[in-house]
PDB file of C-alpha atoms in Angstrom:
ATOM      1  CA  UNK A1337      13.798 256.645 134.230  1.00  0.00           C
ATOM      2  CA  UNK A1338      11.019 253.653 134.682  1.00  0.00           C
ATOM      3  CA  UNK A1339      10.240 251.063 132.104  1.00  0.00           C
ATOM      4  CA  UNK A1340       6.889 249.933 131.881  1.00  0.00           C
ATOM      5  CA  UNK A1341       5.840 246.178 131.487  1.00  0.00           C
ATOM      6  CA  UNK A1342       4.216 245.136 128.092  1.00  0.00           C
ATOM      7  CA  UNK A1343       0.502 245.971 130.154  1.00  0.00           C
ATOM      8  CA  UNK A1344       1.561 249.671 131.375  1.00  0.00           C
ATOM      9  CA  UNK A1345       3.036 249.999 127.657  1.00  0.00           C
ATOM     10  CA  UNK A1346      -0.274 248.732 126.165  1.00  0.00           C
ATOM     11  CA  UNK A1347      -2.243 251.186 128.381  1.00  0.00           C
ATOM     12  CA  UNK A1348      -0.539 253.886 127.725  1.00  0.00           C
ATOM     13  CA  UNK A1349      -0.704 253.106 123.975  1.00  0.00           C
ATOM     14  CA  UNK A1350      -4.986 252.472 124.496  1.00  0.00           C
ATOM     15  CA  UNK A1351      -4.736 256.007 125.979  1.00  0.00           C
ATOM     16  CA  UNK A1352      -3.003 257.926 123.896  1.00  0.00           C
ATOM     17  CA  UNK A1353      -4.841 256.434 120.786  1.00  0.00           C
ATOM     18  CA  UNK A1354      -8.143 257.625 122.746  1.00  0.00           C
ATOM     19  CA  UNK A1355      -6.895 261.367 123.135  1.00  0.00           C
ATOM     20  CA  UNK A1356      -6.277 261.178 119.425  1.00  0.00           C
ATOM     21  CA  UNK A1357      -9.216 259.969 118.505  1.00  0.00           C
ATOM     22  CA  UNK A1358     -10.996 262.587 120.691  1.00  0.00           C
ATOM     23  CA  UNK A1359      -9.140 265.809 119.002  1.00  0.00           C
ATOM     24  CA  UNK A1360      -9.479 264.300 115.828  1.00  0.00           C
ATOM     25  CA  UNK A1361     -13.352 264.075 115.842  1.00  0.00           C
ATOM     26  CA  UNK A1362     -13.746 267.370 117.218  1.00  0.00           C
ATOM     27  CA  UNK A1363     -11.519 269.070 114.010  1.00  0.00           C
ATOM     28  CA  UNK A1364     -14.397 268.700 111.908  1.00  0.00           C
ATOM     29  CA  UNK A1365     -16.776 269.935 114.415  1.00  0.00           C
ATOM     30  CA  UNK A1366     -15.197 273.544 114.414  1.00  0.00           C
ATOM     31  CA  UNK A1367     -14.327 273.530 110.734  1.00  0.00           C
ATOM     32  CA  UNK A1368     -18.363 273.132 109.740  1.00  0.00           C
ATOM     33  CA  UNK A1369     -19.249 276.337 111.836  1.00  0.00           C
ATOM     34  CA  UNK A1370     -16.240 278.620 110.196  1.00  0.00           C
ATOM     35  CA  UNK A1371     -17.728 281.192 107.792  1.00  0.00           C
ATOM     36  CA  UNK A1372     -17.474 281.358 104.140  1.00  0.00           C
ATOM     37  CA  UNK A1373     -14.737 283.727 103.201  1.00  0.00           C
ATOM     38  CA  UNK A1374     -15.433 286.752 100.206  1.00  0.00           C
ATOM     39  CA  UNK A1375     -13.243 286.040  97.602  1.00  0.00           C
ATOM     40  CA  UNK A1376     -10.669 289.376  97.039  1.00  0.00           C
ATOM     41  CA  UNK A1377     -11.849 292.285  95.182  1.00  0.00           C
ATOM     42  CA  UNK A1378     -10.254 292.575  91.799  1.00  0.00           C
ATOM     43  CA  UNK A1379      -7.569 295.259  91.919  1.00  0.00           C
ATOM     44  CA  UNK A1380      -8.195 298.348  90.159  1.00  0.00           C
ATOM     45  CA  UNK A1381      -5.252 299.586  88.171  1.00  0.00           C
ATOM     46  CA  UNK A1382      -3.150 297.425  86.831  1.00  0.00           C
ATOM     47  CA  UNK A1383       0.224 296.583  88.173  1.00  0.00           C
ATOM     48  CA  UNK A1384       3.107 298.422  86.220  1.00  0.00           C
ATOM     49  CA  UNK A1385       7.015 297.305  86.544  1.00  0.00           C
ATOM     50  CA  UNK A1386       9.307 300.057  88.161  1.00  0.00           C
ATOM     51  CA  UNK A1387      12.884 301.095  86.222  1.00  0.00           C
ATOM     52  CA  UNK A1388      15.420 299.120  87.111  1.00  0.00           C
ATOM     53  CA  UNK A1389      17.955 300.769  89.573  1.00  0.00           C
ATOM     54  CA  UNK A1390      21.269 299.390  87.952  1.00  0.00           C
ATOM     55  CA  UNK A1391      24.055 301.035  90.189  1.00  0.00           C
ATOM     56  CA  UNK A1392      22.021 299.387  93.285  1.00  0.00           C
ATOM     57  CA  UNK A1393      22.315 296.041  91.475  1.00  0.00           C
ATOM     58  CA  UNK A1394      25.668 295.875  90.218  1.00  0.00           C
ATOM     59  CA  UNK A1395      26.738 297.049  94.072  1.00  0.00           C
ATOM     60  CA  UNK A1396      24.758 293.613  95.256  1.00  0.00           C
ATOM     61  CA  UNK A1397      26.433 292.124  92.862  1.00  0.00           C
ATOM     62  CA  UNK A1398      29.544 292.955  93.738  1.00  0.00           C
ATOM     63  CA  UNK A1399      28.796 292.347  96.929  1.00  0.00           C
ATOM     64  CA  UNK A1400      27.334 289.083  96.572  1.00  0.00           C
ATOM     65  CA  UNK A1401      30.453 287.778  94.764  1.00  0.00           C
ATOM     66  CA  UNK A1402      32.948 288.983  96.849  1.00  0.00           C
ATOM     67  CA  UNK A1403      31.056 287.299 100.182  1.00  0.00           C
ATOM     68  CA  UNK A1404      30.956 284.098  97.892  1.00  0.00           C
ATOM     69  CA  UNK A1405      34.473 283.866  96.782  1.00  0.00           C
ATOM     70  CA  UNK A1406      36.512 285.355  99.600  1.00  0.00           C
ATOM     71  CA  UNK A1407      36.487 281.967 101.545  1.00  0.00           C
ATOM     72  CA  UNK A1408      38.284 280.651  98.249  1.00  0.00           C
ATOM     73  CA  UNK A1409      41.140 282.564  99.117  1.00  0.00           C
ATOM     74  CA  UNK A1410      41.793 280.649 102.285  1.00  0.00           C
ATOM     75  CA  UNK A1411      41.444 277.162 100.651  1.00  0.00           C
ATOM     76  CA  UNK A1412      44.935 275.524 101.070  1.00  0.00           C
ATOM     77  CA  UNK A1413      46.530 275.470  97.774  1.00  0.00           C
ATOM     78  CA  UNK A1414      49.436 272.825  98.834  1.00  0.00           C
ATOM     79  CA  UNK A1415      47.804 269.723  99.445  1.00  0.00           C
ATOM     80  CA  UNK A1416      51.158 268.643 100.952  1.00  0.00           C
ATOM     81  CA  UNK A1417      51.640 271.039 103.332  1.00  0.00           C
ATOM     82  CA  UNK A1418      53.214 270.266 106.659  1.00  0.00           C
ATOM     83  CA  UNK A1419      54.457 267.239 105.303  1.00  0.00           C
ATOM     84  CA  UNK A1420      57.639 265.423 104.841  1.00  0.00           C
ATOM     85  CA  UNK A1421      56.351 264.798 101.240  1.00  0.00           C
ATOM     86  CA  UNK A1422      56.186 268.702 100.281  1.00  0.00           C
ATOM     87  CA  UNK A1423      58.507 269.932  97.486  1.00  0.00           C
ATOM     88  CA  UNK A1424      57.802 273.329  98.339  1.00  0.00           C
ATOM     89  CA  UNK A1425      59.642 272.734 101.796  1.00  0.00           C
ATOM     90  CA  UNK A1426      63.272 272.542  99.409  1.00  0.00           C
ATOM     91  CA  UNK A1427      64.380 276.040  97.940  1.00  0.00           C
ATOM     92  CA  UNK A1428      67.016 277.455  95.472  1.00  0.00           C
ATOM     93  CA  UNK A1429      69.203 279.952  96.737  1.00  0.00           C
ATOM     94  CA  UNK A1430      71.435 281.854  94.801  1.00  0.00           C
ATOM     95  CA  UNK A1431      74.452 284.251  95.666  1.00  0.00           C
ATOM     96  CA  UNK A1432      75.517 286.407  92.526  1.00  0.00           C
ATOM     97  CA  UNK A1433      78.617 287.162  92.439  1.00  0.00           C
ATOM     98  CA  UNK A1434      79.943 290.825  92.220  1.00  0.00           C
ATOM     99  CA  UNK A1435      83.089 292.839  92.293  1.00  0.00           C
ATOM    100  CA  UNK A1436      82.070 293.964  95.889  1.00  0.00           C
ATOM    101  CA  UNK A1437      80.353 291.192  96.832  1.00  0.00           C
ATOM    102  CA  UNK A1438      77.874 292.740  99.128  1.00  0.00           C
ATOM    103  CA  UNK A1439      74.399 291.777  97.202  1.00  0.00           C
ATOM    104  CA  UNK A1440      72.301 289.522  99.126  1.00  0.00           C
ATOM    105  CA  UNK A1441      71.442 285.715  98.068  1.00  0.00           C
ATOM    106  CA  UNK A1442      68.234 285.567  95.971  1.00  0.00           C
ATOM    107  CA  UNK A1443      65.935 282.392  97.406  1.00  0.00           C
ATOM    108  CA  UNK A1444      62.449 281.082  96.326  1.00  0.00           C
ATOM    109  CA  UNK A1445      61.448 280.218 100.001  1.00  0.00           C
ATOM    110  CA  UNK A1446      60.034 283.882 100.458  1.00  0.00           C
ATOM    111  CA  UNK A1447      57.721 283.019  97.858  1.00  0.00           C
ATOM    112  CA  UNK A1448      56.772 279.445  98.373  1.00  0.00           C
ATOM    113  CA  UNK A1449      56.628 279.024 102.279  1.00  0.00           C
ATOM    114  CA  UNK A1450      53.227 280.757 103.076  1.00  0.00           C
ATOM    115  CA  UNK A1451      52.586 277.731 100.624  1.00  0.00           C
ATOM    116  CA  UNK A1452      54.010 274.898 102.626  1.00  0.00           C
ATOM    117  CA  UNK A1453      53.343 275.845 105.578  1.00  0.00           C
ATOM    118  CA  UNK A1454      49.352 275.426 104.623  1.00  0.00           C
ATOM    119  CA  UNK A1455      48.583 278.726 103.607  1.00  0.00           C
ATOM    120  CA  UNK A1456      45.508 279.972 100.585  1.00  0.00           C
ATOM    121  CA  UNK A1457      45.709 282.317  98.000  1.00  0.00           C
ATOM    122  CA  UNK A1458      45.944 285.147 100.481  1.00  0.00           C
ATOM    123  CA  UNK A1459      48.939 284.404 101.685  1.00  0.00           C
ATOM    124  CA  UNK A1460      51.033 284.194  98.813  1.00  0.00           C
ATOM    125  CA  UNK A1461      53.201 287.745  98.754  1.00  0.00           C
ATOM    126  CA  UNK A1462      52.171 289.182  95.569  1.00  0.00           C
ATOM    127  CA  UNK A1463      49.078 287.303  94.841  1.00  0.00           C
ATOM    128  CA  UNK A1464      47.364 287.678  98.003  1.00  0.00           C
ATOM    129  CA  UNK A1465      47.365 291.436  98.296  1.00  0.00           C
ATOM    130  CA  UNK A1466      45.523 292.161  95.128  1.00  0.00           C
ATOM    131  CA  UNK A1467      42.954 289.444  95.211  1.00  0.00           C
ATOM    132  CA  UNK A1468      42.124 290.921  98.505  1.00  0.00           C
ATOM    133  CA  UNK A1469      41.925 294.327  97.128  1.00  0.00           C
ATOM    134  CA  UNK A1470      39.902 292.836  94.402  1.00  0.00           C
ATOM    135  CA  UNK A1471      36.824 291.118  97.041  1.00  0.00           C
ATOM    136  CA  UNK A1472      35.307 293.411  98.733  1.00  0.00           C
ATOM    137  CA  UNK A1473      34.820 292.462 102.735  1.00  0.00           C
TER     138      UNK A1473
END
């Protein structure tokens, strides 16, 4: 790259003001010998709405509204997720106690660790499955 001195930068500024000025008087030159256009004919019948086609809007519709809110359902829904500061990290298990004893202990990290770990709407277990059902794709 070369810089120019202040009389290289004023020449080239004297130049390029001259090609301007030349394309700029010769605009009105060929705009004087263009022809008159015809203005349009009049149309003959008059324009008429068509019926409405309501099964092919509501499908755009649907359509439309599922490609608008599907990116909703990734949106993280824990704003403390992956953090120290998360309550959902801490769950409640519970072992109920029965003559046999073989029933399993009940927790509520099944449900709220696709939460914490950053996860949307989507990935919440019962949730998630029927609003995706619900948007189309």
């Amino acid at each position: 790259m070369q810089i120019l001195s202040r009389a290289g930068g004023r020449a080239l500024a004297v130049a390029g003001a001259a090609v301007l000025g030349a394309l700029a008087t010769q605009a009105p030159a060929s705009a004087a010998t263009a022809q008159p256009t015809r203005p349009a004919a009049a149309p003959e019948a008059k324009a008429q709405l068509q019926p409405l086609d309501t099964a092919q809007a509501a499908a755009t519709l649907n359509s439309t509204v599922g490609h608008t809110l599907r990116p909703v359902t990734d949106l993280r829904l824990d704003p403390w997720a992956n953090s120290a500061a998360d309550p959902l990290t801490n769950g409640v298990s519970v072992q109920p106690k029965t003559p046999n004893g073989a029933t399993k202990p009940v927790s509520t990290l099944p449900l709220t660790s696709p939460l914490s770990s950053g996860g949307g709407l989507k990935d919440v277990p019962v949730l998630g499955p029927i609003v995706g059902g619900l948007l189309p794709h």
